[in-house]
């Protein structure tokens, strides 16, 4: 299993960028690609991160900081927007004003990007998206995207639910940030994977991808639906981990009275799975920094790149989590 993960990462990591999988067309000659610099010149890169909502995010930020180091030829200007879209757009504008060589964005939500991306294009600054995708009228406004397949993650979680629950089942859902690509795509994927399973969604509310909100929203679900809840779909580990406290405080046993399926496969998520408190976890790989850094170098140099690169993810049962934990990097 671990070999498979490494093989997947190596595929993308080697900037087998031309072959790593994906949709979209080459952005060679794309007018968003800046003219400056080959690999010898230090590149100044502005990175607009979402915030620091989760363990996944902490690992992604670290991976980006490690990759965009001076040793690797970069000067990184880092901004975390506390999951506020206006603040993230303001950060991108500030990068444009500073005349950076390239901008990397992990977009908080899918909408609202047209204006600022046009401004970057007019300034001749290429934009690379990492992690999350966006809805934009003109795809040439960004050079490329690298991240995980959120819909597939949701579908894998839904397929587990379908296989696990064959009789009438009540589910509650903790959604991620409203309007974000992972919240939208994981919901779509879960419905696809669940298919015609006899699962009723009692409630579905945002927990903003945080432990604190996951706990609060789960407390509300428990007050409203009590013991009738059979399964929780947490769209990330942190919300599921927050929900554990609420479930225990309500006198129920997580993993037994209420089964839990979540997404990310952080160390803490896999620990909960190994401890029998979670029942199934789907991976979302946050260690994208090296691949993004190589992609940025190519884009700035005007080399041809694909429009999208998708990392390879796996999923974990309780036994698989126990086996994977000693080597887990995040
Ligand atoms: O965009 C990826 C999602 O954002 C992760 O699943 C979640 O933990 C994070 O905050």
mmCIF file of C-alpha atoms and ligand atoms in Angstrom:
data_model
loop_
_atom_site.group_PDB
_atom_site.id
_atom_site.type_symbol
_atom_site.label_atom_id
_atom_site.label_comp_id
_atom_site.label_asym_id
_atom_site.label_seq_id
_atom_site.Cartn_x
_atom_site.Cartn_y
_atom_site.Cartn_z
ATOM 1 C CA UNK A 1 0.000 0.000 0.000
ATOM 2 C CA UNK A 2 2.790 2.377 0.979
ATOM 3 C CA UNK A 3 4.633 1.476 -2.188
ATOM 4 C CA UNK A 4 1.578 2.501 -4.148
ATOM 5 C CA UNK A 5 1.489 5.903 -2.433
ATOM 6 C CA UNK A 6 5.152 6.545 -3.106
ATOM 7 C CA UNK A 7 4.778 5.477 -6.685
ATOM 8 C CA UNK A 8 1.908 7.916 -7.067
ATOM 9 C CA UNK A 9 3.849 10.749 -5.517
ATOM 10 C CA UNK A 10 6.978 9.969 -7.482
ATOM 11 C CA UNK A 11 4.956 10.063 -10.660
ATOM 12 C CA UNK A 12 3.814 13.567 -9.967
ATOM 13 C CA UNK A 13 6.950 14.431 -8.036
ATOM 14 C CA UNK A 14 9.348 13.714 -10.839
ATOM 15 C CA UNK A 15 7.430 16.382 -12.678
ATOM 16 C CA UNK A 16 6.458 13.758 -14.892
ATOM 17 C CA UNK A 17 4.383 16.896 -15.260
ATOM 18 C CA UNK A 18 3.679 16.012 -18.831
ATOM 19 C CA UNK A 19 2.388 12.575 -17.967
ATOM 20 C CA UNK A 20 1.148 12.707 -14.405
ATOM 21 C CA UNK A 21 -2.368 12.299 -15.193
ATOM 22 C CA UNK A 22 -4.886 14.927 -15.836
ATOM 23 C CA UNK A 23 -7.247 16.797 -17.757
ATOM 24 C CA UNK A 24 -6.872 20.020 -19.606
ATOM 25 C CA UNK A 25 -4.680 21.179 -22.373
ATOM 26 C CA UNK A 26 -1.119 22.398 -22.431
ATOM 27 C CA UNK A 27 -0.678 26.036 -21.492
ATOM 28 C CA UNK A 28 2.426 26.384 -23.629
ATOM 29 C CA UNK A 29 2.406 29.858 -25.102
ATOM 30 C CA UNK A 30 -0.283 30.860 -22.626
ATOM 31 C CA UNK A 31 -0.178 34.627 -22.261
ATOM 32 C CA UNK A 32 -0.317 34.289 -18.475
ATOM 33 C CA UNK A 33 3.182 32.838 -18.493
ATOM 34 C CA UNK A 34 5.752 35.456 -17.439
ATOM 35 C CA UNK A 35 8.914 36.026 -19.403
ATOM 36 C CA UNK A 36 11.271 36.376 -16.483
ATOM 37 C CA UNK A 37 13.967 34.060 -15.426
ATOM 38 C CA UNK A 38 15.396 30.615 -15.905
ATOM 39 C CA UNK A 39 16.275 28.400 -13.000
ATOM 40 C CA UNK A 40 19.442 30.435 -12.192
ATOM 41 C CA UNK A 41 17.599 33.580 -11.139
ATOM 42 C CA UNK A 42 15.993 33.638 -7.704
ATOM 43 C CA UNK A 43 12.224 33.722 -8.162
ATOM 44 C CA UNK A 44 10.023 35.778 -5.876
ATOM 45 C CA UNK A 45 6.760 33.901 -5.387
ATOM 46 C CA UNK A 46 3.672 35.034 -3.494
ATOM 47 C CA UNK A 47 1.677 32.169 -1.972
ATOM 48 C CA UNK A 48 -1.903 32.896 -0.908
ATOM 49 C CA UNK A 49 -2.815 30.064 1.486
ATOM 50 C CA UNK A 50 -6.401 29.545 2.724
ATOM 51 C CA UNK A 51 -5.597 29.788 6.439
ATOM 52 C CA UNK A 52 -4.731 27.283 9.140
ATOM 53 C CA UNK A 53 -8.011 25.436 9.607
ATOM 54 C CA UNK A 54 -6.775 21.841 9.779
ATOM 55 C CA UNK A 55 -3.932 19.384 10.240
ATOM 56 C CA UNK A 56 -4.021 18.880 6.473
ATOM 57 C CA UNK A 57 -3.497 22.599 5.965
ATOM 58 C CA UNK A 58 -0.560 22.711 8.401
ATOM 59 C CA UNK A 59 1.134 19.893 6.440
ATOM 60 C CA UNK A 60 0.440 21.635 3.123
ATOM 61 C CA UNK A 61 1.855 24.945 4.378
ATOM 62 C CA UNK A 62 5.000 23.244 5.657
ATOM 63 C CA UNK A 63 5.445 21.361 2.387
ATOM 64 C CA UNK A 64 5.148 24.630 0.422
ATOM 65 C CA UNK A 65 7.558 26.505 2.716
ATOM 66 C CA UNK A 66 10.119 23.696 2.485
ATOM 67 C CA UNK A 67 9.884 23.583 -1.313
ATOM 68 C CA UNK A 68 9.913 27.350 -1.919
ATOM 69 C CA UNK A 69 13.154 27.811 0.046
ATOM 70 C CA UNK A 70 16.107 30.057 -0.788
ATOM 71 C CA UNK A 71 18.166 26.889 -1.216
ATOM 72 C CA UNK A 72 15.793 25.901 -4.009
ATOM 73 C CA UNK A 73 16.062 29.313 -5.680
ATOM 74 C CA UNK A 74 12.986 31.066 -4.286
ATOM 75 C CA UNK A 75 12.043 34.005 -2.125
ATOM 76 C CA UNK A 76 8.607 33.130 -0.730
ATOM 77 C CA UNK A 77 6.105 35.755 0.355
ATOM 78 C CA UNK A 78 3.545 33.795 2.393
ATOM 79 C CA UNK A 79 0.046 34.879 3.334
ATOM 80 C CA UNK A 80 -2.631 32.862 5.167
ATOM 81 C CA UNK A 81 -6.046 34.463 4.797
ATOM 82 C CA UNK A 82 -7.881 32.938 7.779
ATOM 83 C CA UNK A 83 -10.385 31.458 5.317
ATOM 84 C CA UNK A 84 -11.703 34.881 4.350
ATOM 85 C CA UNK A 85 -12.053 35.223 0.601
ATOM 86 C CA UNK A 86 -11.700 39.052 0.611
ATOM 87 C CA UNK A 87 -8.465 38.767 2.589
ATOM 88 C CA UNK A 88 -7.112 36.184 0.147
ATOM 89 C CA UNK A 89 -7.951 38.351 -2.865
ATOM 90 C CA UNK A 90 -6.318 41.333 -1.103
ATOM 91 C CA UNK A 91 -3.176 39.216 -0.599
ATOM 92 C CA UNK A 92 -3.063 38.372 -4.302
ATOM 93 C CA UNK A 93 -3.428 42.096 -5.153
ATOM 94 C CA UNK A 94 -0.564 42.878 -2.830
ATOM 95 C CA UNK A 95 1.610 40.261 -4.584
ATOM 96 C CA UNK A 96 0.765 41.912 -7.926
ATOM 97 C CA UNK A 97 1.714 45.340 -6.527
ATOM 98 C CA UNK A 98 5.011 43.932 -5.283
ATOM 99 C CA UNK A 99 5.795 42.691 -8.800
ATOM 100 C CA UNK A 100 6.447 39.061 -7.851
ATOM 101 C CA UNK A 101 7.612 36.593 -10.523
ATOM 102 C CA UNK A 102 4.687 34.208 -9.933
ATOM 103 C CA UNK A 103 1.669 33.778 -7.677
ATOM 104 C CA UNK A 104 0.434 30.499 -6.180
ATOM 105 C CA UNK A 105 -3.097 30.367 -4.766
ATOM 106 C CA UNK A 106 -4.889 27.699 -2.726
ATOM 107 C CA UNK A 107 -8.305 29.241 -3.410
ATOM 108 C CA UNK A 108 -10.670 29.307 -0.422
ATOM 109 C CA UNK A 109 -13.811 29.207 -2.575
ATOM 110 C CA UNK A 110 -14.452 28.422 -6.214
ATOM 111 C CA UNK A 111 -16.066 31.749 -7.185
ATOM 112 C CA UNK A 112 -14.951 35.368 -7.298
ATOM 113 C CA UNK A 113 -11.583 35.060 -9.016
ATOM 114 C CA UNK A 114 -12.087 36.647 -12.451
ATOM 115 C CA UNK A 115 -11.159 40.251 -11.619
ATOM 116 C CA UNK A 116 -7.996 39.672 -9.647
ATOM 117 C CA UNK A 117 -6.731 37.004 -12.063
ATOM 118 C CA UNK A 118 -7.245 39.468 -14.935
ATOM 119 C CA UNK A 119 -5.179 41.984 -12.970
ATOM 120 C CA UNK A 120 -2.386 39.423 -12.590
ATOM 121 C CA UNK A 121 -2.553 38.626 -16.292
ATOM 122 C CA UNK A 122 -2.398 42.325 -17.223
ATOM 123 C CA UNK A 123 0.676 42.649 -14.996
ATOM 124 C CA UNK A 124 2.293 39.672 -16.786
ATOM 125 C CA UNK A 125 2.433 37.590 -13.590
ATOM 126 C CA UNK A 126 1.640 33.883 -14.040
ATOM 127 C CA UNK A 127 -0.715 32.236 -11.544
ATOM 128 C CA UNK A 128 -0.546 28.589 -10.479
ATOM 129 C CA UNK A 129 -3.349 27.049 -8.427
ATOM 130 C CA UNK A 130 -2.559 24.398 -5.833
ATOM 131 C CA UNK A 131 -4.927 22.169 -3.861
ATOM 132 C CA UNK A 132 -8.326 23.675 -4.738
ATOM 133 C CA UNK A 133 -9.900 24.433 -8.086
ATOM 134 C CA UNK A 134 -11.938 27.486 -9.161
ATOM 135 C CA UNK A 135 -14.787 28.405 -11.508
ATOM 136 C CA UNK A 136 -13.473 31.014 -13.864
ATOM 137 C CA UNK A 137 -14.859 32.304 -17.144
ATOM 138 C CA UNK A 138 -11.497 32.152 -18.929
ATOM 139 C CA UNK A 139 -9.169 29.275 -18.040
ATOM 140 C CA UNK A 140 -6.179 31.067 -19.540
ATOM 141 C CA UNK A 141 -6.296 33.315 -16.452
ATOM 142 C CA UNK A 142 -4.234 30.687 -14.633
ATOM 143 C CA UNK A 143 -1.369 28.629 -15.999
ATOM 144 C CA UNK A 144 -1.930 25.299 -14.264
ATOM 145 C CA UNK A 145 -3.369 23.504 -11.209
ATOM 146 C CA UNK A 146 -1.980 20.721 -9.075
ATOM 147 C CA UNK A 147 -3.989 18.981 -6.360
ATOM 148 C CA UNK A 148 -6.126 16.024 -5.331
ATOM 149 C CA UNK A 149 -9.295 14.620 -6.898
ATOM 150 C CA UNK A 150 -11.907 15.670 -4.326
ATOM 151 C CA UNK A 151 -14.806 14.084 -6.163
ATOM 152 C CA UNK A 152 -13.031 10.744 -6.274
ATOM 153 C CA UNK A 153 -12.303 11.032 -2.542
ATOM 154 C CA UNK A 154 -16.010 11.563 -1.836
ATOM 155 C CA UNK A 155 -16.921 8.712 -4.151
ATOM 156 C CA UNK A 156 -14.573 6.339 -2.311
ATOM 157 C CA UNK A 157 -16.139 7.359 1.020
ATOM 158 C CA UNK A 158 -19.646 6.900 -0.420
ATOM 159 C CA UNK A 159 -18.778 3.487 -1.831
ATOM 160 C CA UNK A 160 -17.608 2.417 1.642
ATOM 161 C CA UNK A 161 -20.964 3.590 3.082
ATOM 162 C CA UNK A 162 -22.854 1.663 0.407
ATOM 163 C CA UNK A 163 -20.925 -1.496 1.151
ATOM 164 C CA UNK A 164 -21.211 -1.084 4.943
ATOM 165 C CA UNK A 165 -24.880 -0.140 5.360
ATOM 166 C CA UNK A 166 -27.289 -2.487 3.682
ATOM 167 C CA UNK A 167 -30.319 -1.776 5.918
ATOM 168 C CA UNK A 168 -32.089 1.538 6.653
ATOM 169 C CA UNK A 169 -29.418 3.974 7.882
ATOM 170 C CA UNK A 170 -29.431 7.581 9.097
ATOM 171 C CA UNK A 171 -26.480 9.819 8.232
ATOM 172 C CA UNK A 172 -25.347 13.287 9.250
ATOM 173 C CA UNK A 173 -22.737 15.242 7.310
ATOM 174 C CA UNK A 174 -20.126 17.760 8.442
ATOM 175 C CA UNK A 175 -19.343 19.822 5.349
ATOM 176 C CA UNK A 176 -16.179 21.784 4.693
ATOM 177 C CA UNK A 177 -15.984 25.512 3.958
ATOM 178 C CA UNK A 178 -19.114 26.560 2.085
ATOM 179 C CA UNK A 179 -18.389 27.231 -1.577
ATOM 180 C CA UNK A 180 -14.989 25.514 -1.513
ATOM 181 C CA UNK A 181 -14.061 22.951 -4.150
ATOM 182 C CA UNK A 182 -13.530 20.098 -1.651
ATOM 183 C CA UNK A 183 -16.912 20.709 0.024
ATOM 184 C CA UNK A 184 -18.729 20.773 -3.314
ATOM 185 C CA UNK A 185 -16.883 17.921 -5.003
ATOM 186 C CA UNK A 186 -16.799 15.571 -1.999
ATOM 187 C CA UNK A 187 -20.586 15.923 -1.623
ATOM 188 C CA UNK A 188 -21.065 15.133 -5.317
ATOM 189 C CA UNK A 189 -18.672 12.201 -5.132
ATOM 190 C CA UNK A 190 -20.228 10.766 -1.965
ATOM 191 C CA UNK A 191 -23.702 10.786 -3.535
ATOM 192 C CA UNK A 192 -22.275 9.002 -6.570
ATOM 193 C CA UNK A 193 -20.455 6.377 -4.493
ATOM 194 C CA UNK A 194 -23.435 5.807 -2.190
ATOM 195 C CA UNK A 195 -25.711 5.253 -5.167
ATOM 196 C CA UNK A 196 -28.997 3.661 -4.188
ATOM 197 C CA UNK A 197 -27.910 2.546 -0.688
ATOM 198 C CA UNK A 198 -30.739 2.869 1.888
ATOM 199 C CA UNK A 199 -29.078 5.857 3.587
ATOM 200 C CA UNK A 200 -31.118 8.894 4.639
ATOM 201 C CA UNK A 201 -29.292 12.177 5.192
ATOM 202 C CA UNK A 202 -30.849 13.595 8.373
ATOM 203 C CA UNK A 203 -28.802 16.792 8.262
ATOM 204 C CA UNK A 204 -25.807 18.350 6.545
ATOM 205 C CA UNK A 205 -24.108 21.507 7.826
ATOM 206 C CA UNK A 206 -20.756 23.206 7.528
ATOM 207 C CA UNK A 207 -18.115 22.684 10.181
ATOM 208 C CA UNK A 208 -15.669 24.881 8.227
ATOM 209 C CA UNK A 209 -13.048 22.106 8.150
ATOM 210 C CA UNK A 210 -12.190 22.835 11.834
ATOM 211 C CA UNK A 211 -12.244 20.680 14.968
ATOM 212 C CA UNK A 212 -14.028 23.358 16.996
ATOM 213 C CA UNK A 213 -16.892 23.739 14.525
ATOM 214 C CA UNK A 214 -17.059 19.988 13.933
ATOM 215 C CA UNK A 215 -17.670 19.539 17.653
ATOM 216 C CA UNK A 216 -20.259 22.319 17.888
ATOM 217 C CA UNK A 217 -22.235 21.201 14.841
ATOM 218 C CA UNK A 218 -22.150 17.550 15.959
ATOM 219 C CA UNK A 219 -23.495 18.596 19.383
ATOM 220 C CA UNK A 220 -26.427 20.191 17.563
ATOM 221 C CA UNK A 221 -27.012 17.056 15.469
ATOM 222 C CA UNK A 222 -26.970 14.903 18.621
ATOM 223 C CA UNK A 223 -29.426 17.162 20.427
ATOM 224 C CA UNK A 224 -31.769 16.995 17.455
ATOM 225 C CA UNK A 225 -31.454 13.384 16.325
ATOM 226 C CA UNK A 226 -29.855 11.598 19.317
ATOM 227 C CA UNK A 227 -29.417 7.865 18.973
ATOM 228 C CA UNK A 228 -31.100 7.729 15.577
ATOM 229 C CA UNK A 229 -27.790 8.745 13.935
ATOM 230 C CA UNK A 230 -25.958 5.707 12.547
ATOM 231 C CA UNK A 231 -23.155 7.249 10.521
ATOM 232 C CA UNK A 232 -21.246 10.534 10.246
ATOM 233 C CA UNK A 233 -19.610 11.622 6.999
ATOM 234 C CA UNK A 234 -17.000 14.214 8.002
ATOM 235 C CA UNK A 235 -15.575 15.927 4.940
ATOM 236 C CA UNK A 236 -12.227 16.161 6.723
ATOM 237 C CA UNK A 237 -10.469 14.489 9.653
ATOM 238 C CA UNK A 238 -10.453 17.566 11.866
ATOM 239 C CA UNK A 239 -14.250 17.908 11.880
ATOM 240 C CA UNK A 240 -14.532 14.177 12.584
ATOM 241 C CA UNK A 241 -12.048 14.498 15.445
ATOM 242 C CA UNK A 242 -14.038 17.404 16.910
ATOM 243 C CA UNK A 243 -17.213 15.313 16.600
ATOM 244 C CA UNK A 244 -15.631 12.533 18.676
ATOM 245 C CA UNK A 245 -15.822 14.733 21.788
ATOM 246 C CA UNK A 246 -19.490 15.533 21.152
ATOM 247 C CA UNK A 247 -20.369 11.861 20.598
ATOM 248 C CA UNK A 248 -18.557 10.717 23.735
ATOM 249 C CA UNK A 249 -20.124 13.529 25.803
ATOM 250 C CA UNK A 250 -23.547 12.334 24.605
ATOM 251 C CA UNK A 251 -22.805 8.902 26.099
ATOM 252 C CA UNK A 252 -22.348 7.198 22.727
ATOM 253 C CA UNK A 253 -19.371 5.218 21.454
ATOM 254 C CA UNK A 254 -17.755 6.634 18.282
ATOM 255 C CA UNK A 255 -16.942 3.937 15.749
ATOM 256 C CA UNK A 256 -19.686 1.673 17.165
ATOM 257 C CA UNK A 257 -22.911 3.557 17.995
ATOM 258 C CA UNK A 258 -22.070 6.091 15.316
ATOM 259 C CA UNK A 259 -19.709 4.991 12.553
ATOM 260 C CA UNK A 260 -17.449 7.674 11.096
ATOM 261 C CA UNK A 261 -16.005 8.042 7.616
ATOM 262 C CA UNK A 262 -13.718 10.987 6.920
ATOM 263 C CA UNK A 263 -11.240 12.396 4.405
ATOM 264 C CA UNK A 264 -7.576 13.521 4.654
ATOM 265 C CA UNK A 265 -5.756 10.657 6.427
ATOM 266 C CA UNK A 266 -3.692 12.934 8.647
ATOM 267 C CA UNK A 267 -1.730 11.275 11.443
ATOM 268 C CA UNK A 268 -4.451 12.180 13.962
ATOM 269 C CA UNK A 269 -7.167 10.863 11.651
ATOM 270 C CA UNK A 270 -5.369 7.563 11.141
ATOM 271 C CA UNK A 271 -4.750 7.306 14.895
ATOM 272 C CA UNK A 272 -8.502 7.642 15.522
ATOM 273 C CA UNK A 273 -9.083 4.994 12.851
ATOM 274 C CA UNK A 274 -6.512 2.662 14.348
ATOM 275 C CA UNK A 275 -8.107 3.212 17.794
ATOM 276 C CA UNK A 276 -11.481 2.105 16.406
ATOM 277 C CA UNK A 277 -13.094 5.563 16.772
ATOM 278 C CA UNK A 278 -13.224 6.177 13.010
ATOM 279 C CA UNK A 279 -14.297 3.407 10.617
ATOM 280 C CA UNK A 280 -12.855 4.414 7.233
ATOM 281 C CA UNK A 281 -10.608 7.240 6.020
ATOM 282 C CA UNK A 282 -9.859 8.423 2.487
ATOM 283 C CA UNK A 283 -6.552 10.132 1.829
ATOM 284 C CA UNK A 284 -6.070 13.649 0.463
ATOM 285 C CA UNK A 285 -2.358 14.191 -0.030
ATOM 286 C CA UNK A 286 -1.142 17.639 1.186
ATOM 287 C CA UNK A 287 2.544 17.156 0.363
ATOM 288 C CA UNK A 288 2.407 19.052 -2.913
ATOM 289 C CA UNK A 289 5.174 21.631 -2.348
ATOM 290 C CA UNK A 290 7.965 20.112 -4.446
ATOM 291 C CA UNK A 291 5.668 19.518 -7.390
ATOM 292 C CA UNK A 292 4.224 23.037 -7.196
ATOM 293 C CA UNK A 293 7.724 24.552 -7.025
ATOM 294 C CA UNK A 294 8.856 22.649 -10.121
ATOM 295 C CA UNK A 295 5.672 23.614 -11.906
ATOM 296 C CA UNK A 296 6.207 27.304 -11.070
ATOM 297 C CA UNK A 297 9.763 27.171 -12.449
ATOM 298 C CA UNK A 298 8.484 25.694 -15.687
ATOM 299 C CA UNK A 299 5.664 28.186 -16.021
ATOM 300 C CA UNK A 300 7.952 31.175 -15.380
ATOM 301 C CA UNK A 301 10.462 29.819 -17.896
ATOM 302 C CA UNK A 302 7.660 29.554 -20.460
ATOM 303 C CA UNK A 303 8.042 25.778 -20.722
ATOM 304 C CA UNK A 304 4.984 23.783 -21.758
ATOM 305 C CA UNK A 305 2.880 22.452 -18.884
ATOM 306 C CA UNK A 306 -0.436 20.653 -18.613
ATOM 307 C CA UNK A 307 -3.476 22.492 -17.340
ATOM 308 C CA UNK A 308 -3.985 20.064 -14.431
ATOM 309 C CA UNK A 309 -1.967 17.556 -12.409
ATOM 310 C CA UNK A 310 -3.727 15.196 -9.994
ATOM 311 C CA UNK A 311 -1.985 13.514 -7.052
ATOM 312 C CA UNK A 312 -2.659 9.873 -6.263
ATOM 313 C CA UNK A 313 -4.645 9.106 -3.092
ATOM 314 C CA UNK A 314 -5.477 5.871 -1.272
ATOM 315 C CA UNK A 315 -7.909 4.866 1.477
ATOM 316 C CA UNK A 316 -7.553 3.157 4.860
ATOM 317 C CA UNK A 317 -9.418 0.572 6.905
ATOM 318 C CA UNK A 318 -8.686 0.315 10.631
ATOM 319 C CA UNK A 319 -6.061 -2.409 10.108
ATOM 320 C CA UNK A 320 -4.420 -0.493 7.255
ATOM 321 C CA UNK A 321 -4.227 2.629 9.448
ATOM 322 C CA UNK A 322 -2.436 0.707 12.176
ATOM 323 C CA UNK A 323 0.109 -0.530 9.627
ATOM 324 C CA UNK A 324 0.610 2.909 8.057
ATOM 325 C CA UNK A 325 0.919 5.012 11.220
ATOM 326 C CA UNK A 326 4.626 4.458 12.020
ATOM 327 C CA UNK A 327 5.672 5.943 8.674
ATOM 328 C CA UNK A 328 2.980 8.600 8.354
ATOM 329 C CA UNK A 329 4.544 11.924 7.426
ATOM 330 C CA UNK A 330 1.682 14.274 8.352
HETATM 331 O O1 LIG B 1 -8.611 21.583 0.270
HETATM 332 C C1 LIG B 1 -8.282 20.474 1.036
HETATM 333 C C2 LIG B 1 -9.050 20.487 2.328
HETATM 334 O O2 LIG B 1 -8.818 21.698 3.000
HETATM 335 C C3 LIG B 1 -8.683 19.423 3.324
HETATM 336 O O3 LIG B 1 -9.414 18.259 3.206
HETATM 337 C C4 LIG B 1 -9.052 20.089 4.597
HETATM 338 O O4 LIG B 1 -8.592 19.446 5.746
HETATM 339 C C5 LIG B 1 -8.465 21.397 4.338
HETATM 340 O O5 LIG B 1 -8.556 22.336 5.238
#
